[in-house]
Structure formats: C-alpha cells, structure tokens
mmCIF file of C-alpha atoms in Angstrom:
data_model
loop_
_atom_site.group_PDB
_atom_site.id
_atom_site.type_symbol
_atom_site.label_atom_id
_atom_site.label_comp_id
_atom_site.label_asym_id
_atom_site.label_seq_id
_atom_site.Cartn_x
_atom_site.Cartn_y
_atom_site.Cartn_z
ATOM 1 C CA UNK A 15 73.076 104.761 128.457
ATOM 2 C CA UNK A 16 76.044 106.552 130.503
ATOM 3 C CA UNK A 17 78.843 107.482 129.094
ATOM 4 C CA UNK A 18 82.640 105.452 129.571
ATOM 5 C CA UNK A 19 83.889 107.923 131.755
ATOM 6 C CA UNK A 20 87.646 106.282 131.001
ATOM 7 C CA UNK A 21 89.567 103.100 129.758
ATOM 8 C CA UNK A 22 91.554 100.389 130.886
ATOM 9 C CA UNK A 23 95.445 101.103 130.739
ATOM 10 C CA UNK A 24 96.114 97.905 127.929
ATOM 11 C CA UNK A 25 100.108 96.578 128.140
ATOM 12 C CA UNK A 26 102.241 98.596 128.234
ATOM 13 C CA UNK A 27 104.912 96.704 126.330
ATOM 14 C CA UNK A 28 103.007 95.510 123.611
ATOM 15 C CA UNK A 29 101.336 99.074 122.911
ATOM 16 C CA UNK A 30 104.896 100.438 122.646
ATOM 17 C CA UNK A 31 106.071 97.932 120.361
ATOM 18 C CA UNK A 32 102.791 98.644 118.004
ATOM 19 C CA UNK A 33 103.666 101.728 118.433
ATOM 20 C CA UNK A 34 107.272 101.415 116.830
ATOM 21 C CA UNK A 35 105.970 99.535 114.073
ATOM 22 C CA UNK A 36 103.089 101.679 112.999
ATOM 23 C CA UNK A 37 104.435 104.546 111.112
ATOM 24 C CA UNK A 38 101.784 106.712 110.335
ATOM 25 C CA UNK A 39 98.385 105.080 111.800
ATOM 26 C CA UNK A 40 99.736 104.792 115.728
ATOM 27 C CA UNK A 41 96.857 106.972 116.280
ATOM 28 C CA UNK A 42 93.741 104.731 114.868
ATOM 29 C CA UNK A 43 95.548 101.373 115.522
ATOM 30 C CA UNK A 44 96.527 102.245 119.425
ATOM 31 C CA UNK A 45 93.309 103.988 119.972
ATOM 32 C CA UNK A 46 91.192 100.958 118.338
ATOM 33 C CA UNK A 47 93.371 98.136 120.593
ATOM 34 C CA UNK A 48 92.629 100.268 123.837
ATOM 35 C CA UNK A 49 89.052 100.522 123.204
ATOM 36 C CA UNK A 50 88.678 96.737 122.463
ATOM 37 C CA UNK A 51 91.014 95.934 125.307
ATOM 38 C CA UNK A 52 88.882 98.134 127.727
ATOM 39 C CA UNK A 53 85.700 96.514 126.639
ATOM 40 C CA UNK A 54 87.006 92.651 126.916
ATOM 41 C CA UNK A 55 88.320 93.605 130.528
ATOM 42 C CA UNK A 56 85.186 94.490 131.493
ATOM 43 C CA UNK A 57 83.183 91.857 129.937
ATOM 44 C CA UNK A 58 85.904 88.943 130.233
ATOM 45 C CA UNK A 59 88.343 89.837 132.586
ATOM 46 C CA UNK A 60 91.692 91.434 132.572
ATOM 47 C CA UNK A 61 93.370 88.064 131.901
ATOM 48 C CA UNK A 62 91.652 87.318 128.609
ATOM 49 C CA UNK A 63 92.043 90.893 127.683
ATOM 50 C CA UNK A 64 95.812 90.746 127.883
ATOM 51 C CA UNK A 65 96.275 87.747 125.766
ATOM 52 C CA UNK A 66 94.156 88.587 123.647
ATOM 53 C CA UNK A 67 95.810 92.320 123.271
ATOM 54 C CA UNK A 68 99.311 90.147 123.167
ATOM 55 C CA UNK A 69 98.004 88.209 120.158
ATOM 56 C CA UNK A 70 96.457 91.103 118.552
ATOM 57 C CA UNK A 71 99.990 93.248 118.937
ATOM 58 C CA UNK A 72 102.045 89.987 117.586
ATOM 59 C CA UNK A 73 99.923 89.926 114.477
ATOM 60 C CA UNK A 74 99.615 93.556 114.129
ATOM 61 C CA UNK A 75 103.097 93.895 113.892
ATOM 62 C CA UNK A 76 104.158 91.105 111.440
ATOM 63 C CA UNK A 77 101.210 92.783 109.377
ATOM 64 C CA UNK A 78 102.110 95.919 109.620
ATOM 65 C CA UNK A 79 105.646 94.856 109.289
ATOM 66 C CA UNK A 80 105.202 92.967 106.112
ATOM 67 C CA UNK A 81 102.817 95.725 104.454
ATOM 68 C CA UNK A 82 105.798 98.483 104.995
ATOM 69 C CA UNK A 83 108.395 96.040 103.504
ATOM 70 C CA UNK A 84 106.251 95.600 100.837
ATOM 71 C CA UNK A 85 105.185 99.483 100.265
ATOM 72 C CA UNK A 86 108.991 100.287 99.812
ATOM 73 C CA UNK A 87 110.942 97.021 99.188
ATOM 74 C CA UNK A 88 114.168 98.712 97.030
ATOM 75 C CA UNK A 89 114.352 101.578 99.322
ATOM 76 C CA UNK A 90 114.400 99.070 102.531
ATOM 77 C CA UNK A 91 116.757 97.028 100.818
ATOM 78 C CA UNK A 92 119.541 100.058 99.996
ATOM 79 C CA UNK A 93 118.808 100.614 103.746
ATOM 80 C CA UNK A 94 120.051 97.308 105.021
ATOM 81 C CA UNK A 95 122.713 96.679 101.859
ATOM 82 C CA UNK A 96 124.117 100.269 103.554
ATOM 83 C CA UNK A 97 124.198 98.747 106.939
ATOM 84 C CA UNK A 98 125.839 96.100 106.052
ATOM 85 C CA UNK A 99 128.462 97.514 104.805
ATOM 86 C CA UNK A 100 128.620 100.518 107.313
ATOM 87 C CA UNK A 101 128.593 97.581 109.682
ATOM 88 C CA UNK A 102 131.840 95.785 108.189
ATOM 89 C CA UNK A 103 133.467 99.033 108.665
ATOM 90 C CA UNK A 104 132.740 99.948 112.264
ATOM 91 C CA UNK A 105 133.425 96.458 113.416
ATOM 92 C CA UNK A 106 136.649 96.637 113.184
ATOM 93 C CA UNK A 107 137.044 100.400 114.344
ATOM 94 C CA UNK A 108 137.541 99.667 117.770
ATOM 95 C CA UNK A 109 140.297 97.121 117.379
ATOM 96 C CA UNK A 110 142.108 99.831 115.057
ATOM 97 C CA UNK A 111 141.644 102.935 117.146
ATOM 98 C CA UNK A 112 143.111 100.123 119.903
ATOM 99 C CA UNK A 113 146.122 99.052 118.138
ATOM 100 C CA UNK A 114 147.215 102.910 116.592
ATOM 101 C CA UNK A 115 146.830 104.114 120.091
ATOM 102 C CA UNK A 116 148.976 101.217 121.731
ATOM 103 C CA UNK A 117 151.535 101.658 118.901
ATOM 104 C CA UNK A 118 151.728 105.774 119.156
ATOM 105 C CA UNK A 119 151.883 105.974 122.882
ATOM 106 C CA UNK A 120 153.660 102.361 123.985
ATOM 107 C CA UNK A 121 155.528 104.293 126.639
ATOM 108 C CA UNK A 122 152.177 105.866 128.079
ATOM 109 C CA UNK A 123 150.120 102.272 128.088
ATOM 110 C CA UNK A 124 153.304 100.155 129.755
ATOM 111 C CA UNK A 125 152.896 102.701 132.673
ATOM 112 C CA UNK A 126 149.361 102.299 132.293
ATOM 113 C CA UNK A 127 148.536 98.700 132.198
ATOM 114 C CA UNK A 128 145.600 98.218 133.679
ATOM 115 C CA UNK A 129 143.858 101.468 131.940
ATOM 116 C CA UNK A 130 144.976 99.118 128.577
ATOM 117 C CA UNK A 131 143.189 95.699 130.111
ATOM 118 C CA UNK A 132 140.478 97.927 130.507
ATOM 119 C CA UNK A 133 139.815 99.037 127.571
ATOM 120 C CA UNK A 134 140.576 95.383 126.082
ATOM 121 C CA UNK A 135 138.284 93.879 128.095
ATOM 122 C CA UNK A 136 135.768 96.608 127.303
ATOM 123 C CA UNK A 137 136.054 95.561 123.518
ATOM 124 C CA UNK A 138 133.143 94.005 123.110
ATOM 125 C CA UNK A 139 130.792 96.952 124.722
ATOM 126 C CA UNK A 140 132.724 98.871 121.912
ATOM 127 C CA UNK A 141 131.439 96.572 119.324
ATOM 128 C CA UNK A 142 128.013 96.634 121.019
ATOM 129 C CA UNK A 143 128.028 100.393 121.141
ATOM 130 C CA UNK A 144 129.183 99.936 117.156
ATOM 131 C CA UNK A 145 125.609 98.274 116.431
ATOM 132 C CA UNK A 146 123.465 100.417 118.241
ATOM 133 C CA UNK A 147 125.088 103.458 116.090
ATOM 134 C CA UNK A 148 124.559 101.003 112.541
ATOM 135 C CA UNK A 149 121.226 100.376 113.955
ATOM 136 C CA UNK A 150 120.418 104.174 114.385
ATOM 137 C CA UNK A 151 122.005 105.217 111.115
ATOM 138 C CA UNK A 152 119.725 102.737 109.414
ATOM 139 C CA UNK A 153 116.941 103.658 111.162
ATOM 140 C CA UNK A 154 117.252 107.580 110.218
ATOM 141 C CA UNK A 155 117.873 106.430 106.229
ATOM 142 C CA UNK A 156 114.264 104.559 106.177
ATOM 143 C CA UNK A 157 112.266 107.072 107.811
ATOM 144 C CA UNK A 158 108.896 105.670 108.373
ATOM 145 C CA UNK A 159 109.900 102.089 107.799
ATOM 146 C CA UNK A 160 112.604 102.448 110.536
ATOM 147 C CA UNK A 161 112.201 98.951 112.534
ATOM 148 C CA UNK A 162 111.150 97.316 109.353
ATOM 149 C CA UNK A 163 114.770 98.221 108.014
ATOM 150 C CA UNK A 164 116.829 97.587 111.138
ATOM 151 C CA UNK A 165 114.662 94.478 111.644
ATOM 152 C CA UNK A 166 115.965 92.991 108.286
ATOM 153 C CA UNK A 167 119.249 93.861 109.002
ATOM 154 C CA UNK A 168 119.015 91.987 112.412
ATOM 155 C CA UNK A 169 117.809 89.048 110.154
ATOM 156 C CA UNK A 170 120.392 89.202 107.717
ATOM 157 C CA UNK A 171 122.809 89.263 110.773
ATOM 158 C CA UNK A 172 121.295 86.466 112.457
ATOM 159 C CA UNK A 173 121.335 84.185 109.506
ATOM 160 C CA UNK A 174 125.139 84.643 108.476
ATOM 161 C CA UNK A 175 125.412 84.291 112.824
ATOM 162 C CA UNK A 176 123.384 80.736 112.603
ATOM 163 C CA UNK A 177 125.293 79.998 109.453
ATOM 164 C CA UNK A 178 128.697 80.127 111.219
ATOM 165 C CA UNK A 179 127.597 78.941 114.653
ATOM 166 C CA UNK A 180 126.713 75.734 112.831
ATOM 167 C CA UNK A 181 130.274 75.819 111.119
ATOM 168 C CA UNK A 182 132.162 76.834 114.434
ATOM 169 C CA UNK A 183 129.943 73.997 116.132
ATOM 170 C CA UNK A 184 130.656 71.514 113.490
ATOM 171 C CA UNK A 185 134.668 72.275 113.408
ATOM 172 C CA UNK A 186 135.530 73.351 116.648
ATOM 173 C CA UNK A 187 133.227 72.357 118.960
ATOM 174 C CA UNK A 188 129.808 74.357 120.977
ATOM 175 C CA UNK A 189 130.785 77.223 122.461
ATOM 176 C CA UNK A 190 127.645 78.625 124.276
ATOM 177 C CA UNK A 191 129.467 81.668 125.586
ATOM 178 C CA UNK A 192 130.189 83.090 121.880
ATOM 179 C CA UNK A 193 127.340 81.864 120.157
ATOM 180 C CA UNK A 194 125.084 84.218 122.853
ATOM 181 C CA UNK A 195 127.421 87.071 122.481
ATOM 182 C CA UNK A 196 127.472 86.848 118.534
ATOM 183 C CA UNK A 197 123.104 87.197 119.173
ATOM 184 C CA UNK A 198 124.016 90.804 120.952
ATOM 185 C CA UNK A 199 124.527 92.366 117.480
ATOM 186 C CA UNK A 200 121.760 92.318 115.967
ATOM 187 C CA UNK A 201 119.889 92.762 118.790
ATOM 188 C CA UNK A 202 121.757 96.272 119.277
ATOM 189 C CA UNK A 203 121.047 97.011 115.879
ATOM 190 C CA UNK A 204 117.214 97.001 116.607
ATOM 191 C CA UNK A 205 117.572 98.790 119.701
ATOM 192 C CA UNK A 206 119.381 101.426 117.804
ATOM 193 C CA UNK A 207 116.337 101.657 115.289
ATOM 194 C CA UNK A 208 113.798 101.815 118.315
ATOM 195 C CA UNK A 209 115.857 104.643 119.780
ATOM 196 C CA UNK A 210 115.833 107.106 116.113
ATOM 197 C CA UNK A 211 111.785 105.560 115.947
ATOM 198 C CA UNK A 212 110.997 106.747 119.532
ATOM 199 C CA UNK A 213 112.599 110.126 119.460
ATOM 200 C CA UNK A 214 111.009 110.532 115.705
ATOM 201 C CA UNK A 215 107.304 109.708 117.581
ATOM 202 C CA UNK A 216 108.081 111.860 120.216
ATOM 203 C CA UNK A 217 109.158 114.287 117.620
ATOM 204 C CA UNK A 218 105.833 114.622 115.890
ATOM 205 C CA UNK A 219 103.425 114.200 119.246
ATOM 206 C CA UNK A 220 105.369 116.960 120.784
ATOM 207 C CA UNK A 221 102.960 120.115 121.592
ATOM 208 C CA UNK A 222 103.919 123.115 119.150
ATOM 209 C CA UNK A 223 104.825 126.518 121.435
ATOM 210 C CA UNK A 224 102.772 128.459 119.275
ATOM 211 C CA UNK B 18 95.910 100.870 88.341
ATOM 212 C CA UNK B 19 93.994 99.183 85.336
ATOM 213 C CA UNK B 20 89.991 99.078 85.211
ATOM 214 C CA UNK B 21 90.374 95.466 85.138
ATOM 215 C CA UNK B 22 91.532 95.171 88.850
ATOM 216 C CA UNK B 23 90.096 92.768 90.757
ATOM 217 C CA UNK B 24 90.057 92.992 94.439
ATOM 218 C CA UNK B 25 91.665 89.904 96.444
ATOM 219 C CA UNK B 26 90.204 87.822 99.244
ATOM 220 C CA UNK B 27 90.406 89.955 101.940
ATOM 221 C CA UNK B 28 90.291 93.073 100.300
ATOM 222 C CA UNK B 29 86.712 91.934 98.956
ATOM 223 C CA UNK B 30 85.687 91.002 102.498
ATOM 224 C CA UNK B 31 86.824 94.429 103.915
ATOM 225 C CA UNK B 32 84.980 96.084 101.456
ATOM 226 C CA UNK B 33 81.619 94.352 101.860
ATOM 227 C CA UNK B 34 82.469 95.139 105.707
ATOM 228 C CA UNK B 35 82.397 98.660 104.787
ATOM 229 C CA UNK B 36 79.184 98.936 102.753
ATOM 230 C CA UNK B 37 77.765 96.912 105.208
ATOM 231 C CA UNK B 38 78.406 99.282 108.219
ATOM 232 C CA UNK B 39 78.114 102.438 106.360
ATOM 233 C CA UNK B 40 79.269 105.336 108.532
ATOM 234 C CA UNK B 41 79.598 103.073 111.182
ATOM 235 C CA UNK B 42 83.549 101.769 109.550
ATOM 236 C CA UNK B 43 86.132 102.218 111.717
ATOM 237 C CA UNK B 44 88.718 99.888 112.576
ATOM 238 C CA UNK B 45 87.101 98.422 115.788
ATOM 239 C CA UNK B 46 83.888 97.461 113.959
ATOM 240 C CA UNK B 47 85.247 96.457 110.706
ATOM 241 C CA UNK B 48 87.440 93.684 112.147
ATOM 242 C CA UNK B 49 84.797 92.553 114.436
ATOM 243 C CA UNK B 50 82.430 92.777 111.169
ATOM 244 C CA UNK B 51 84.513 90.122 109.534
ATOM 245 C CA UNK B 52 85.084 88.211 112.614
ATOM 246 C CA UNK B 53 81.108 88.052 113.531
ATOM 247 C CA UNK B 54 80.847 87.207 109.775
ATOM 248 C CA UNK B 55 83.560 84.935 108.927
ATOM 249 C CA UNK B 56 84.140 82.976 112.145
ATOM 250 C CA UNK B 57 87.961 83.640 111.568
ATOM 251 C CA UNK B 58 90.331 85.479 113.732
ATOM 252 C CA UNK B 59 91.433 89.010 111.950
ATOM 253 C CA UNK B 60 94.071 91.098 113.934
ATOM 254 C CA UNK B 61 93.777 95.317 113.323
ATOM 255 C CA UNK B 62 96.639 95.010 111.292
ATOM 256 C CA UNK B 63 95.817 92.844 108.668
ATOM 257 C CA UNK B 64 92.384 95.308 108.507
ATOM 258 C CA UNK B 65 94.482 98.394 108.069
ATOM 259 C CA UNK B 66 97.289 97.017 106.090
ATOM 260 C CA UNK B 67 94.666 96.006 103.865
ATOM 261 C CA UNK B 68 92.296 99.377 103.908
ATOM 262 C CA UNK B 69 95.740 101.153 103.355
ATOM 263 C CA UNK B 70 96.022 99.234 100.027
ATOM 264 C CA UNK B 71 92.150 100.223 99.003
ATOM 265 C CA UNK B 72 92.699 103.559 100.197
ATOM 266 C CA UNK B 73 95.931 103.560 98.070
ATOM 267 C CA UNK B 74 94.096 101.909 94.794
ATOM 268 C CA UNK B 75 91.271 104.822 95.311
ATOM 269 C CA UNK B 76 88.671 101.848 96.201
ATOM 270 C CA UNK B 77 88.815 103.772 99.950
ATOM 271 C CA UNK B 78 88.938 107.062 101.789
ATOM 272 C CA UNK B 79 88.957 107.844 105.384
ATOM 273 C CA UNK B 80 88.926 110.871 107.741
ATOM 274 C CA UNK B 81 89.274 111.085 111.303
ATOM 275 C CA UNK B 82 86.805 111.841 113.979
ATOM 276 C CA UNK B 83 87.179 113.413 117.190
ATOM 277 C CA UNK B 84 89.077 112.027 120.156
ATOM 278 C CA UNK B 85 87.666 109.610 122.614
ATOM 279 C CA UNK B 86 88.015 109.075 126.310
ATOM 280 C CA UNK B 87 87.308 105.104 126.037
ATOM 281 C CA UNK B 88 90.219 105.151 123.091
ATOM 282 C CA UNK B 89 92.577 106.875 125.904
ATOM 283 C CA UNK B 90 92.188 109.997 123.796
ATOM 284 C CA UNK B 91 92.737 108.932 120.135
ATOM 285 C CA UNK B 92 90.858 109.371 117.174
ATOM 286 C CA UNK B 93 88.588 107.072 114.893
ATOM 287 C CA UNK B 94 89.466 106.476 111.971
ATOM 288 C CA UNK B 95 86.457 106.155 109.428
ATOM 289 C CA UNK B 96 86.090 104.202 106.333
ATOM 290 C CA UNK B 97 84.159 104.801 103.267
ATOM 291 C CA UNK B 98 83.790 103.275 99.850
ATOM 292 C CA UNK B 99 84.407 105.281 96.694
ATOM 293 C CA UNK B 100 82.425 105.000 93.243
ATOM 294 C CA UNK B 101 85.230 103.121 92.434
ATOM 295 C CA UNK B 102 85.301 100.837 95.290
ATOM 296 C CA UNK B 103 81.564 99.852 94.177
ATOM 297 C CA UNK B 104 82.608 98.732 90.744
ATOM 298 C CA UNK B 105 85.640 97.052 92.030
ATOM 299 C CA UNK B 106 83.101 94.906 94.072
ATOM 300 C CA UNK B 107 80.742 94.723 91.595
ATOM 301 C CA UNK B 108 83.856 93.210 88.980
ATOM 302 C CA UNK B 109 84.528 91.162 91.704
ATOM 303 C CA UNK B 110 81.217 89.569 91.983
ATOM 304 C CA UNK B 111 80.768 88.989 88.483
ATOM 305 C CA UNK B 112 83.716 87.274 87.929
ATOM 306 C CA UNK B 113 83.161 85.511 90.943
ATOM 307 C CA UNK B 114 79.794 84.621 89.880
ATOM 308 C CA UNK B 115 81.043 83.751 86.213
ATOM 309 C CA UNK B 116 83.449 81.145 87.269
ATOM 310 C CA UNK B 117 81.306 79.461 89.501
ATOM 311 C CA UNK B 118 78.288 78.815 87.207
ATOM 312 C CA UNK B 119 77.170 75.455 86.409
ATOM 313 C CA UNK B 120 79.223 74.477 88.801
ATOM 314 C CA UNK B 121 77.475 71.878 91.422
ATOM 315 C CA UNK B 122 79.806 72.226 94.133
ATOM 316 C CA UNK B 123 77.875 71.170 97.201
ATOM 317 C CA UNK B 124 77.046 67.437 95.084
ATOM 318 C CA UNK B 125 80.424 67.226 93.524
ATOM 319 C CA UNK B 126 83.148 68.208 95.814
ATOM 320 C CA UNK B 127 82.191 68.360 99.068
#
C-alpha cells in the first residue's frame, strides 16, 4: 500500500467558518473534514465531496455552536446583555459627535457645506462602523465562545429588527430600502466577532521566535 | 457527577463506537462507526460535541497523535474509554435491559 503523498484542498469558505466556530478542537475537527473530503473526492468526485463537506460544516457549526452556548450559558448571556447595552450607547454617538460639532463650529460648517453633507450622508457607515466595534468588544469579553456570543447578539438584533419591520410595515407601509439596511447591523456585529476570532487563531498558530 | 449517571442516546452510541474500535477512535472513524452502524447521518460535530461531554464527565480521554499529510498537516485526535466510561455503559445497559423485560415489542407494537 503507498502512502497519500497529499490531500485535496476542501472549501475554503466553509473550513474557515468551522474554523471560527471551533474554539479549541480546530485542529482534530479541520484535520478530520480534510481527510474525509480528500478520500470522497477521490472515490466520488469533487462534486459530492463539496456538498457533502458543505453539509458536514453547516451541522458542525450549529453543533458546535449549540454545545459552547450550552458549556457557558450565563457568561454568554452577560456577553450579549453588555452588547446590548454598549450598543444603545454607540448608536447614537455619531449623531451626537454630529450635532456638538455643527453647534461649536456653525461658522466653520456654513463655509464648509459640502464637507457637512458628507459626513451626513456618511451616517450610516458611522453606525455600521459602530457595530463592527460592539461586535469586536463582545467578541474579546467571551473568549473562546466569541461567534457564539456575537451570533446571539445578531439574533437578538434581528428579532427586535423583524419585530418592528412588521410594525413599520403594518403602520406605514413596506419600505424595502430600510428594512435591508436595518439587516446591516447585526450582520456587522458578527463580522466584528470574526475579526477578534481570526486574529485570536492567528494569535495562537503563530510560530514562537524562540 | 453522581454514580447514578446514565449516559444519553448518543453518548451511549459513541461510547460503544469507542470500545468497538479500540485504538483505532478518532474522529474520522468514530462517526463513520455510527454511520456504518446506525444507517443515520452524524456530522463531526455532533461526535465531538458529544466526546467533549464524556471527556468532561471522566467517561473519556484523548491525546493527540502526530501530524498527517492526508489531514493537510493536523493531528488525530484519539479516543479512549475510562474505567468509568465502562460502568457508565454497563448502568446503561442494565437499565436499558431492565425496562425492556417482558416486554413483547416486536408482537405488540410494531
């Protein structure tokens, strides 16, 4: 019998987002898809193989996701009750740090219009760039359990978002154009909790000098 | 963790996985174990979540092996059963067992 001289390069996308989930047992869980996947794309084709490494990183994750939750429930929760909160206070930031600067230097922004439309119509990258940093500060309170936390928080978000989309829809009318940029939230507070996860993994995978 | 613990569904099945593949437990051939055994689809991380519970309750223990080109570099991780595993199993069994005696359930329910 000859050795496997290498293996199959599974997808990249899904292996990353294993990756993020598994805190602690990357190593075994990564290194046990690849050598499946590898296997199945020889035997049954690289088409099979990705679904079936898909399906396997889908389940993994809601596992994996569930079992952390579970492992450290109060601790998870504090994380998310604090990002709440910490959310309901930068929010608003940007609007306030707006109107004290218009109100301290009204002689500067009158000759400066346009640098003030800019940075009104740039409000909502503000509030973006808000989430991403509630999303990171989250992230770095549950250590090991950082997407589980910032995932929760995204659900929390999205369910008091689908709560008053229905209202908004119900009393004023659809508007598609807020409802999508209400979902950029908590989206930007998971991408802040994959950005502390990835440079935590990178962290601990980097080679030591010595 | 009381001496009365008994081990759930799964748990039970990833344990009789592991005494039935001996040194042979890793992650890899414990889910495909269950699947070759069970007929039912099991993703890697419903085995580990679940080995991470035994291996918290003292049922499991692992170590690591060395790194493998066909994993893309990345170590096995090995399962064994404890003393204390065994007895879980065995508790398991018996109970098992116990409820299920005099019980005619091929004639009476299926």
């Amino acid at each position: 019998m000859t050795p496997k001289a290498d293996f199959i390069q599974p997808p990249r996308l899904a292996a990353w987002l294993v990756k993020l989930f598994a805190s602690g047992e990357e190593e075994s869980i990564l290194g046990d898809l690849t050598e499946e996947y590898s296997d199945l794309a020889l035997n049954s084709g690289l088409v099979f193989a990705r679904h079936w490494y898909w399906r396997q990183a889908v389940k993994t994750i809601a596992h994996l996701s569930g079992n952390g939750f579970r492992g450290a429930p109060w601790s998870t929760a504090a994380a998310v009750i604090g990002g709440v909160v910490l959310h309901r206070f930068v929010s608003g930031l940007p609007d306030k740090i707006l109107s004290a600067a218009t109100d301290r230097y009204l002689a500067f922004w009158s000759t400066h219009f346009k640098a003030y439309v800019f940075l009104l119509n740039g409000m909502p990258i503000e509030h973006i760039i808000g989430s991403i940093f509630v999303g990171c500060v989250v992230a770095l309170a549950a250590k090991g359990r950082e997407m589980i936390a910032t995932m929760t928080l995204a659900l929390v978000f999205c369910t008091l978002i689908f709560a008053a989309m229905v209202w908004v829809a119900t009393h004023r009318g659809v508007d598609v154009a807020w409802m999508l940029w209400s979902s950029a939230d908590p989206i930007a507070i998971v991408v802040g909790g994959a950005i502390v996860r990835t440079q935590r993994l990178a962290a601990t995978t980097r080679p030591s000098n010595s | 963790m009381s001496a009365r613990d008994y081990l759930g569904e799964f748990e039970h099945i990833i344990v009789l996985a592991l005494l039935r593949l001996e040194d042979r437990a890793y992650g890899v051939t414990v889910r495909q174990e269950i699947e070759l055994r069970t007929q039912r689809e099991v993703s890697i991380g419903a085995v580990y979540a679940t080995l991470d519970r035994l291996e918290s309750k003292g049922y499991v223990k692992s170590h690591f092996g060395d790194p493998t080109p066909e994993r893309g570099g990345r170590s096995k991780r090995f399962f064994r059963v404890t003393a204390k595993g065994v007895a879980a199993v065995n508790r398991t069994r018996r109970a098992l067992l116990s409820m299920t005696e005099g019980l005619d359930l091929i004639r009476s329910y299926s």
